[in-house]
Short mmCIF file of C-alpha atoms in Angstrom, two decimals:
data_model
loop_
_atom_site.label_atom_id
_atom_site.label_comp_id
_atom_site.label_asym_id
_atom_site.label_seq_id
_atom_site.Cartn_x
_atom_site.Cartn_y
_atom_site.Cartn_z
CA MET A 19 101.01 -40.93 57.78
CA GLN A 20 98.25 -40.47 55.06
CA ILE A 21 100.81 -40.47 52.34
CA ASP A 22 102.32 -43.76 53.52
CA LEU A 23 98.76 -45.37 53.48
CA LEU A 24 98.16 -44.22 49.99
CA GLU A 25 101.39 -45.33 48.62
CA ARG A 26 100.92 -49.00 50.28
CA PHE A 27 97.46 -49.06 48.82
CA TRP A 28 98.63 -47.98 45.45
CA SER A 29 101.43 -50.38 45.39
CA VAL A 30 99.18 -53.22 46.51
CA LYS A 31 96.60 -52.19 43.87
CA VAL A 32 99.37 -52.27 41.18
CA MET A 33 100.50 -55.63 42.42
CA THR A 34 96.99 -56.99 42.13
CA ASP A 35 96.72 -55.45 38.62
CA LYS A 36 99.85 -57.29 37.43
CA GLN A 37 98.86 -60.61 39.15
CA THR A 38 95.43 -60.89 37.70
CA SER A 39 95.24 -58.94 34.36
CA ASN A 40 96.79 -61.53 32.30
CA ILE A 41 95.53 -64.58 33.97
CA ALA A 42 93.86 -66.95 31.47
CA PRO A 43 90.69 -68.20 32.94
CA SER A 44 91.63 -71.85 33.94
CA ALA A 45 88.67 -74.04 34.41
CA GLN A 46 89.13 -74.29 38.24
CA SER A 47 89.75 -70.72 39.34
CA ALA A 48 86.77 -69.24 37.43
CA GLU A 49 84.34 -71.63 38.94
CA GLY A 50 85.76 -70.93 42.31
CA LEU A 51 85.40 -67.29 41.85
CA ILE A 52 81.78 -67.42 40.98
CA LEU A 53 81.07 -69.80 44.11
CA ALA A 54 82.84 -67.17 46.33
CA ILE A 55 80.50 -64.55 44.98
CA ALA A 56 77.47 -66.69 45.61
CA LYS A 57 78.58 -67.62 49.00
CA ASP A 58 80.13 -64.49 50.39
CA LYS A 59 79.33 -61.78 48.04
CA CYS A 60 83.17 -61.47 47.64
CA ARG A 61 84.13 -58.41 45.83
CA ALA A 62 87.67 -59.34 45.42
CA SER A 63 86.45 -62.51 43.50
CA PHE A 64 84.18 -60.42 41.39
CA ALA A 65 87.11 -58.10 40.64
CA GLN A 66 89.19 -60.89 39.40
CA LEU A 67 86.51 -62.51 37.46
CA PHE A 68 85.88 -59.10 35.79
CA LYS A 69 89.39 -58.76 34.77
CA MET A 70 89.38 -62.24 33.30
CA PHE A 71 86.13 -62.12 31.36
CA ALA A 72 84.99 -58.61 30.61
CA PRO A 73 87.76 -57.99 28.09
CA ARG A 74 87.10 -61.31 26.48
CA ILE A 75 83.42 -60.85 26.39
CA LYS A 76 84.08 -57.45 24.72
CA SER A 77 86.42 -58.95 22.15
CA PHE A 78 83.76 -61.52 21.44
CA VAL A 79 81.10 -59.00 20.55
CA ILE A 80 83.01 -55.99 19.17
CA GLY A 81 82.80 -55.24 15.48
CA LYS A 82 80.14 -57.63 14.76
CA GLY A 83 77.18 -55.44 14.76
CA LEU A 84 78.30 -53.77 18.04
CA SER A 85 80.38 -50.50 18.48
CA SER A 86 83.13 -50.41 20.92
CA GLN A 87 81.01 -48.56 23.32
CA GLU A 88 77.99 -51.00 22.90
CA ALA A 89 80.48 -54.02 23.39
CA GLU A 90 81.90 -52.23 26.50
CA GLU A 91 78.30 -51.86 28.04
CA LEU A 92 77.47 -55.37 27.04
CA ALA A 93 80.53 -56.79 28.91
CA GLN A 94 79.50 -54.58 31.89
CA ASP A 95 75.99 -55.72 31.96
CA ALA A 96 76.97 -59.38 31.52
CA MET A 97 79.20 -59.19 34.51
CA LEU A 98 76.48 -57.36 36.69
CA ILE A 99 74.25 -60.22 35.93
CA VAL A 100 77.07 -62.75 36.99
CA TRP A 101 77.28 -60.95 40.24
CA ARG A 102 73.46 -60.83 40.94
CA LYS A 103 72.71 -64.44 39.77
CA ALA A 104 75.87 -66.06 41.08
CA ASP A 105 73.48 -68.35 43.32
CA TYR A 106 72.18 -69.94 40.20
CA TYR A 107 75.39 -71.10 39.05
CA ASP A 108 76.08 -74.86 39.37
CA PRO A 109 79.60 -76.12 38.54
CA GLN A 110 78.14 -79.73 38.16
CA LYS A 111 76.25 -78.49 35.24
CA ALA A 112 78.46 -76.21 33.27
CA ALA A 113 81.94 -74.60 33.08
CA ALA A 114 82.04 -71.02 34.42
CA SER A 115 83.00 -69.86 30.85
CA THR A 116 79.88 -71.63 29.46
CA TRP A 117 77.66 -69.91 32.06
CA ILE A 118 79.12 -66.44 31.41
CA PHE A 119 79.09 -66.99 27.65
CA THR A 120 75.46 -67.92 27.84
CA ILE A 121 74.69 -64.77 29.71
CA ALA A 122 76.53 -62.63 27.35
CA ARG A 123 74.88 -64.14 24.12
CA ASN A 124 71.53 -63.75 25.53
CA LEU A 125 72.31 -60.02 26.03
CA ARG A 126 73.53 -59.88 22.46
CA ILE A 127 70.33 -61.60 21.19
CA ASP A 128 68.29 -59.14 23.15
CA MET A 129 70.24 -56.09 22.25
CA ALA A 130 67.94 -54.48 19.94
CA ARG A 131 65.01 -54.69 22.46
CA LYS A 132 67.03 -53.57 25.52
CA GLN A 133 65.31 -50.71 27.09
CA GLY A 134 68.17 -49.59 29.35
CA ARG A 135 67.49 -52.20 32.01
CA VAL A 136 69.43 -55.34 32.53
CA LYS A 137 66.74 -57.86 32.10
CA THR A 138 67.36 -61.53 32.78
CA LEU A 139 65.05 -64.10 31.28
CA PRO A 140 65.06 -67.49 32.91
CA GLU A 141 66.63 -68.86 29.74
CA ASP A 142 69.79 -67.01 30.48
CA LEU A 143 70.50 -69.09 33.62
CA TRP A 144 68.74 -72.37 32.76
CA HIS A 145 67.81 -72.33 36.43
CA ASP A 146 63.93 -72.35 36.28
CA PHE A 147 64.18 -74.98 33.47
CA ASP A 148 66.22 -77.37 35.21
CA GLU A 149 63.84 -77.49 37.98
CA LYS A 150 61.01 -78.50 35.60
CA SER A 151 62.82 -80.76 33.35
CA GLN A 152 64.19 -84.04 34.62
CA GLU A 153 65.98 -84.61 31.27
CA ASP A 154 68.04 -81.68 32.04
CA GLU A 155 69.20 -83.01 35.41
CA MET A 156 70.54 -86.12 33.63
CA GLN A 157 72.63 -84.00 31.26
CA HIS A 158 76.06 -83.08 32.21
CA GLY A 159 78.25 -80.85 30.06
CA GLN A 160 81.37 -81.91 28.80
CA SER A 161 84.43 -80.65 30.45
CA SER A 162 85.95 -77.60 28.82
CA GLN A 163 89.25 -79.57 28.42
CA MET A 164 87.59 -82.29 26.39
CA LEU A 165 85.75 -80.01 24.19
CA LYS A 166 88.94 -77.86 23.63
CA ALA A 167 90.83 -80.99 22.61
CA LYS A 168 87.97 -81.97 20.07
CA ILE A 169 87.98 -78.54 18.53
CA ALA A 170 91.70 -78.58 18.11
CA ASN A 171 91.40 -81.84 16.39
CA LEU A 172 88.78 -80.70 13.84
CA PRO A 173 89.93 -80.81 10.22
CA ASP A 174 91.14 -77.27 9.39
CA GLU A 175 88.13 -76.53 7.05
CA GLN A 176 85.75 -77.39 9.79
CA LYS A 177 87.63 -75.31 12.38
CA GLU A 178 87.58 -72.30 10.08
CA LEU A 179 83.72 -72.47 9.63
CA LEU A 180 83.26 -72.96 13.40
CA MET A 181 85.41 -69.90 14.13
CA LEU A 182 83.50 -67.88 11.56
CA SER A 183 80.19 -68.94 12.96
CA PHE A 184 80.80 -68.77 16.62
CA TYR A 185 83.60 -66.09 16.80
CA GLU A 186 83.10 -63.84 13.80
CA ASN A 187 79.51 -64.42 14.09
CA MET A 188 78.71 -64.78 10.53
CA SER A 189 75.53 -66.15 9.30
CA HIS A 190 75.65 -69.25 6.93
CA GLY A 191 74.95 -66.94 4.04
CA GLU A 192 77.80 -64.58 4.88
CA ILE A 193 80.20 -67.37 5.40
CA ALA A 194 79.30 -68.84 2.07
CA LYS A 195 79.75 -65.61 0.37
CA SER A 196 83.06 -64.92 2.05
CA LEU A 197 84.55 -68.30 1.28
CA GLY A 198 82.93 -68.57 -2.23
CA LEU A 199 81.19 -71.84 -1.13
CA PRO A 200 77.87 -73.04 -1.83
CA LEU A 201 75.46 -72.45 0.93
CA GLY A 202 74.75 -76.15 1.23
CA THR A 203 78.34 -77.00 1.67
CA VAL A 204 78.64 -74.42 4.47
CA LYS A 205 75.58 -75.93 6.22
CA SER A 206 76.65 -79.49 5.99
CA ARG A 207 80.28 -78.81 6.88
CA LEU A 208 79.21 -76.97 9.88
CA ARG A 209 76.77 -79.66 10.94
CA LEU A 210 79.73 -82.14 10.48
CA ALA A 211 81.95 -80.03 12.68
CA LEU A 212 79.13 -79.71 15.32
CA SER A 213 78.46 -83.48 15.36
CA ARG A 214 82.14 -84.32 15.97
CA LEU A 215 81.97 -82.04 19.14
CA ARG A 216 78.79 -83.47 20.58
CA ASN A 217 78.90 -85.15 23.92
CA SER A 218 77.04 -88.20 22.79
CA ILE A 219 76.66 -91.09 25.08
CA ASP A 220 75.03 -93.04 22.25
CA LYS A 221 78.12 -92.56 20.18
CA LYS A 222 80.27 -94.02 22.93
CA MET A 223 77.90 -96.82 23.37
CA ASP A 224 78.16 -97.66 19.78
CA GLU A 225 81.95 -97.68 19.88
CA LEU A 226 81.82 -100.16 22.84
CA LEU A 227 79.57 -102.66 21.15
CA MET B 570 51.43 -81.46 28.57
CA ASN B 571 51.96 -82.69 25.05
CA LEU B 572 55.36 -83.92 23.76
CA ILE B 573 56.68 -81.34 21.40
CA SER B 574 57.45 -82.95 18.02
CA GLN B 575 58.14 -79.97 15.65
CA HIS B 576 61.37 -78.10 16.22
CA PRO B 577 63.47 -75.43 14.60
CA ASN B 578 66.27 -77.11 12.80
CA GLU B 579 69.87 -76.75 13.64
CA ASP B 580 70.62 -74.01 11.21
CA ILE B 581 67.86 -71.95 12.77
CA LEU B 582 68.98 -72.67 16.33
CA LEU B 583 72.64 -71.79 15.38
CA ASP B 584 71.58 -68.55 13.71
CA TYR B 585 69.37 -67.73 16.98
CA HIS B 586 72.36 -68.58 19.18
CA ASN B 587 74.68 -66.23 17.15
CA GLY B 588 72.12 -63.40 17.20
CA ARG B 589 71.59 -63.71 13.39
CA LEU B 590 67.93 -63.86 13.34
CA PRO B 591 65.72 -60.71 12.87
CA ILE B 592 64.46 -59.61 16.38
CA THR B 593 60.95 -60.60 15.51
CA HIS B 594 61.81 -64.21 14.72
CA ASN B 595 63.90 -64.31 18.01
CA ILE B 596 60.60 -64.16 19.89
CA VAL B 597 59.32 -67.39 18.33
CA ILE B 598 62.48 -69.21 18.98
CA ALA B 599 62.72 -67.92 22.66
CA ALA B 600 59.14 -68.96 23.23
CA HIS B 601 59.66 -72.51 21.85
CA ILE B 602 62.91 -72.90 23.93
CA GLU B 603 61.01 -72.13 27.05
CA LEU B 604 58.89 -75.20 26.45
CA CYS B 605 61.40 -77.52 24.80
CA ALA B 606 64.03 -79.32 26.72
CA HIS B 607 65.53 -80.75 23.49
CA CYS B 608 66.30 -77.38 21.95
CA ARG B 609 67.69 -76.07 25.24
CA LYS B 610 69.98 -78.70 25.33
CA GLU B 611 71.16 -78.00 21.71
CA LEU B 612 71.71 -74.47 22.75
CA ARG B 613 73.61 -75.39 25.82
CA PHE B 614 75.83 -77.40 23.55
CA TYR B 615 76.52 -74.25 21.46
CA ASP B 616 77.05 -72.27 24.67
CA GLU B 617 79.75 -74.98 25.61
CA ILE B 618 81.49 -74.16 22.49
CA GLY B 619 81.21 -70.60 22.99
CA GLY B 620 82.43 -70.80 26.42
CA VAL B 621 85.75 -72.49 25.16
CA LEU B 622 86.17 -69.90 22.54
CA LEU B 623 85.58 -67.23 25.19
CA GLU B 624 88.18 -68.66 27.49
CA GLU B 625 90.74 -68.60 24.42
CA ALA B 626 89.64 -65.24 23.04
CA GLU B 627 91.87 -62.25 22.82
CA MET B 628 91.27 -59.54 25.21
CA VAL B 629 90.15 -56.17 24.12
CA PRO B 630 90.77 -53.68 26.97
CA MET B 631 87.93 -52.19 28.78
CA ASN B 632 87.76 -48.49 29.76
CA ASP B 633 90.10 -47.30 32.43
CA ASP B 634 87.28 -46.93 34.90
CA ALA B 635 85.53 -50.19 34.05
CA LEU B 636 86.25 -52.11 37.26
CA ASP B 637 85.38 -49.09 39.45
CA LEU B 638 82.19 -48.70 37.46
CA ALA B 639 81.33 -52.40 37.88
CA LEU B 640 82.19 -52.41 41.47
CA ALA B 641 79.84 -49.51 41.98
CA ARG B 642 77.02 -51.16 40.05
CA ILE B 643 77.01 -54.14 42.04
CA GLU B 644 76.30 -52.14 45.12
CA ARG B 645 73.22 -50.59 43.73
CA PRO B 646 70.01 -52.09 44.98
CA TYR B 647 67.82 -53.69 42.53
CA GLU B 648 64.36 -55.17 42.50
CA ASN B 649 63.19 -58.17 40.47
CA GLU B 650 61.35 -57.04 37.60
CA VAL B 651 57.54 -56.52 38.30
CA GLU B 652 55.56 -58.61 35.98
CA LYS B 653 53.64 -56.05 33.94
CA PRO B 654 49.91 -56.78 33.41
CA LEU B 655 48.79 -58.53 30.19
CA PRO B 656 46.28 -56.82 27.99
CA GLN B 657 42.78 -57.95 28.90
CA PHE B 658 42.28 -59.98 25.75
CA LEU B 659 45.29 -62.13 26.76
CA GLU B 660 44.15 -62.99 30.26
CA GLY B 661 43.23 -66.59 30.76
CA PHE B 662 45.97 -67.77 28.25
CA GLU B 663 48.84 -69.79 29.40
CA LEU B 664 51.90 -68.06 27.94
CA PRO B 665 55.68 -68.51 28.10
CA ASN B 666 57.52 -65.63 29.60
CA ALA B 667 59.07 -64.78 26.31
CA ILE B 668 55.61 -63.71 25.11
CA LYS B 669 54.50 -62.14 28.54
CA ALA B 670 57.47 -59.82 28.32
CA LEU B 671 56.41 -58.38 25.29
CA GLU B 672 54.68 -55.11 24.47
CA PHE B 673 51.40 -55.41 22.36
CA LYS B 674 49.69 -53.18 20.15
CA ASN B 675 45.80 -53.13 20.02
CA ARG B 676 44.18 -56.25 18.64
CA TYR B 677 41.84 -56.02 15.79
CA TYR B 678 39.60 -58.41 14.07
CA ALA B 679 40.81 -59.43 10.66
CA ALA B 680 37.59 -61.53 9.92
CA PRO B 681 34.90 -63.14 11.96
CA GLY B 682 36.59 -65.47 14.42
CA VAL B 683 40.13 -64.18 13.61
CA TRP B 684 41.96 -61.53 15.55
CA LEU B 685 45.44 -60.32 15.26
CA CYS B 686 47.69 -58.28 17.66
CA GLU B 687 50.99 -56.92 16.33
CA ILE B 688 54.02 -57.11 18.75
CA ASP B 689 55.27 -53.66 19.52
CA MET B 690 58.97 -53.55 18.49
CA PRO B 691 61.63 -51.30 16.95
CA LYS B 692 61.12 -51.57 13.28
CA GLN B 693 63.57 -54.03 11.59
CA ASP B 694 63.25 -54.04 7.72
CA GLN B 695 60.00 -55.62 6.88
CA ASN B 696 59.92 -58.02 9.65
CA LYS B 697 56.80 -58.44 11.75
CA ALA B 698 55.76 -60.48 14.80
CA TYR B 699 52.06 -60.97 15.80
CA LEU B 700 49.80 -63.03 17.74
CA MET B 701 46.98 -64.62 15.78
CA HIS B 702 43.86 -66.13 17.35
CA VAL B 703 41.50 -68.25 15.18
CA LYS B 704 38.32 -69.94 16.22
CA ALA B 705 38.25 -73.73 16.02
CA GLY B 706 37.29 -75.33 12.71
CA MET B 707 38.50 -72.33 10.53
CA GLN B 708 40.92 -72.43 7.72
CA MET B 709 43.32 -69.77 6.65
CA PRO B 710 43.23 -68.78 3.00
CA LEU B 711 45.95 -70.33 0.84
CA HIS B 712 49.05 -68.01 1.04
CA ASP B 713 52.50 -67.95 -0.05
CA HIS B 714 55.45 -66.29 1.62
CA ARG B 715 58.07 -63.93 0.44
CA GLY B 716 60.37 -64.69 3.26
CA LYS B 717 60.94 -66.72 6.35
CA GLU B 718 57.82 -67.29 8.50
CA PHE B 719 58.27 -68.87 11.90
CA THR B 720 55.17 -69.92 13.86
CA MET B 721 54.69 -71.45 17.28
CA VAL B 722 51.45 -72.68 18.79
CA LEU B 723 50.51 -71.23 22.09
CA LYS B 724 47.16 -72.87 22.27
CA GLY B 725 45.19 -75.33 20.32
CA HIS B 726 46.05 -77.40 17.20
CA LEU B 727 47.13 -76.19 13.85
CA SER B 728 47.71 -78.26 10.73
CA ASP B 729 48.97 -77.87 7.28
CA SER B 730 50.32 -80.10 4.48
CA LYS B 731 53.54 -80.58 6.19
CA SER B 732 52.78 -81.06 9.94
CA ASP B 733 50.42 -81.36 12.80
CA CYS B 734 51.24 -78.75 15.49
CA PHE B 735 50.22 -78.59 19.10
CA VAL B 736 51.29 -76.32 21.96
CA GLY B 737 55.00 -75.58 21.64
CA ASP B 738 55.44 -76.98 18.27
CA PHE B 739 57.29 -74.88 15.83
CA MET B 740 56.48 -74.24 12.09
CA ASP B 741 58.91 -72.93 9.54
CA ALA B 742 57.67 -71.69 6.11
CA GLU B 743 60.20 -70.65 3.57
CA ALA B 744 59.87 -68.32 0.85
CA GLY B 745 57.83 -69.80 -1.98
CA PHE B 746 56.00 -72.37 0.33
CA ALA B 747 52.37 -72.07 -0.07
CA HIS B 748 50.00 -73.33 2.64
CA SER B 749 46.38 -73.06 4.00
CA PRO B 750 46.62 -73.83 7.71
CA MET B 751 43.64 -75.52 9.27
CA ILE B 752 42.62 -74.89 12.81
CA GLU B 753 41.32 -78.23 14.02
CA ASN B 754 38.02 -78.66 15.78
CA ASP B 755 39.24 -79.47 19.09
CA ASP B 756 40.07 -75.94 20.28
CA ASP B 757 40.59 -72.30 19.41
CA CYS B 758 44.22 -71.59 18.30
CA LEU B 759 46.54 -68.96 19.36
CA CYS B 760 49.91 -68.49 17.78
CA ILE B 761 52.92 -66.33 17.72
CA ILE B 762 54.11 -65.57 14.21
CA ALA B 763 57.07 -63.83 12.77
CA CYS B 764 57.30 -63.12 9.15
CA GLU B 765 59.62 -61.27 6.72
CA ASP B 766 57.06 -59.45 4.36
CA LYS B 767 53.34 -59.36 3.66
CA ILE B 768 51.91 -62.77 3.14
CA ILE B 769 50.65 -63.17 -0.27
CA PRO B 770 47.29 -64.66 -0.33
CA GLN B 771 46.54 -66.75 -3.35
CA THR B 772 42.78 -66.96 -3.52
CA LEU B 773 40.15 -64.21 -3.85
CA LEU B 774 39.04 -64.75 -0.29
CA GLY B 775 42.67 -64.17 0.79
CA LYS B 776 42.80 -61.14 -1.29
CA MET B 777 39.61 -59.77 0.40
CA LEU B 778 41.04 -60.59 3.78
CA GLN B 779 44.34 -58.84 3.29
CA PRO B 780 43.05 -55.17 3.85
CA PHE B 781 41.39 -56.45 7.01
CA ALA B 782 44.34 -58.33 8.19
CA ARG B 783 46.88 -55.62 7.49
CA ILE B 784 49.61 -58.28 7.52
#
């Protein structure tokens, strides 16, 4: 009897692993998972979200000043904060990946001062600020899809800089050295790339006129 | 509440976002962000980019027991952080959380009307962060900088040849830039400062001040 149960559990577990381990985070499901955590403290949703994002957070921070162990811990801590602060997530204001990324990058910024506790400062979640600032209420982030498309459409040289900065995590100076470019060129090229990616209502207004 | 007019530029915000600033300089940016919706918006824009890249990032496998560990951790009870008390000399100041969360060394008087208080942090090269409080109407000796110096006003009104700064305003002094900040007569001034090396005073008074200031 016991063996049957174990086998059933095992096969269910394996099936779950197969189903979820390679799922790319699509805009909708990740948002839904966070909301399920917020609403019902749903562990299954958390497990799914963990499988989606923990390995990606780890890949984002590993080897860039962080050892494999540190990257592992940062990913763990980020997901813990996601669980604890799921109430603060508002899908109207940001994609799930944006919110989770913010948590992870704040942990990375704070890494050197971490004292073994998982601290969250208000800025991690934007929540406290949004209450104070009306400007933030008006601002809605662009959709992931729109931003993805804009990034794909960047000229190669700008795309390269964006990746070196945001993904390889290199400073302007390091990028300049690595590519053999003047520092000024790197700074202005990166600014150009960013200005193309901005969600500028003003830009749109100009185009309409 | 005044309108903040002096901000860290794009390059600095990007470096902050990417974790490329010294930890001392992070403090000044973090404090500014708490007070500045404009810069928060900018950071959120970078986070949107980061989020898209995160979605598309390769996966580096977590440890075998990672999920089990995570599921165990979420069950553990936790209390919200108790706000630790501020040192007595900081009571009465309105401070951003980024400052309140810090550990402070003892304050000391660098000169009549000027006290300094170093932030207690793990050592990182020559970088230092400290609070500086100067009585209204005083002027700092002319000094140069060897490295990047970030300043944010927490109270009062500070001005130099480049800018006029009130609460929340951010000043950025590059290596080679010499200035003699003036504390305007309206109010005593409290700032958070991060710098890369000893400031280099250029006047005799400054040279006399340096041993007191221990900057």
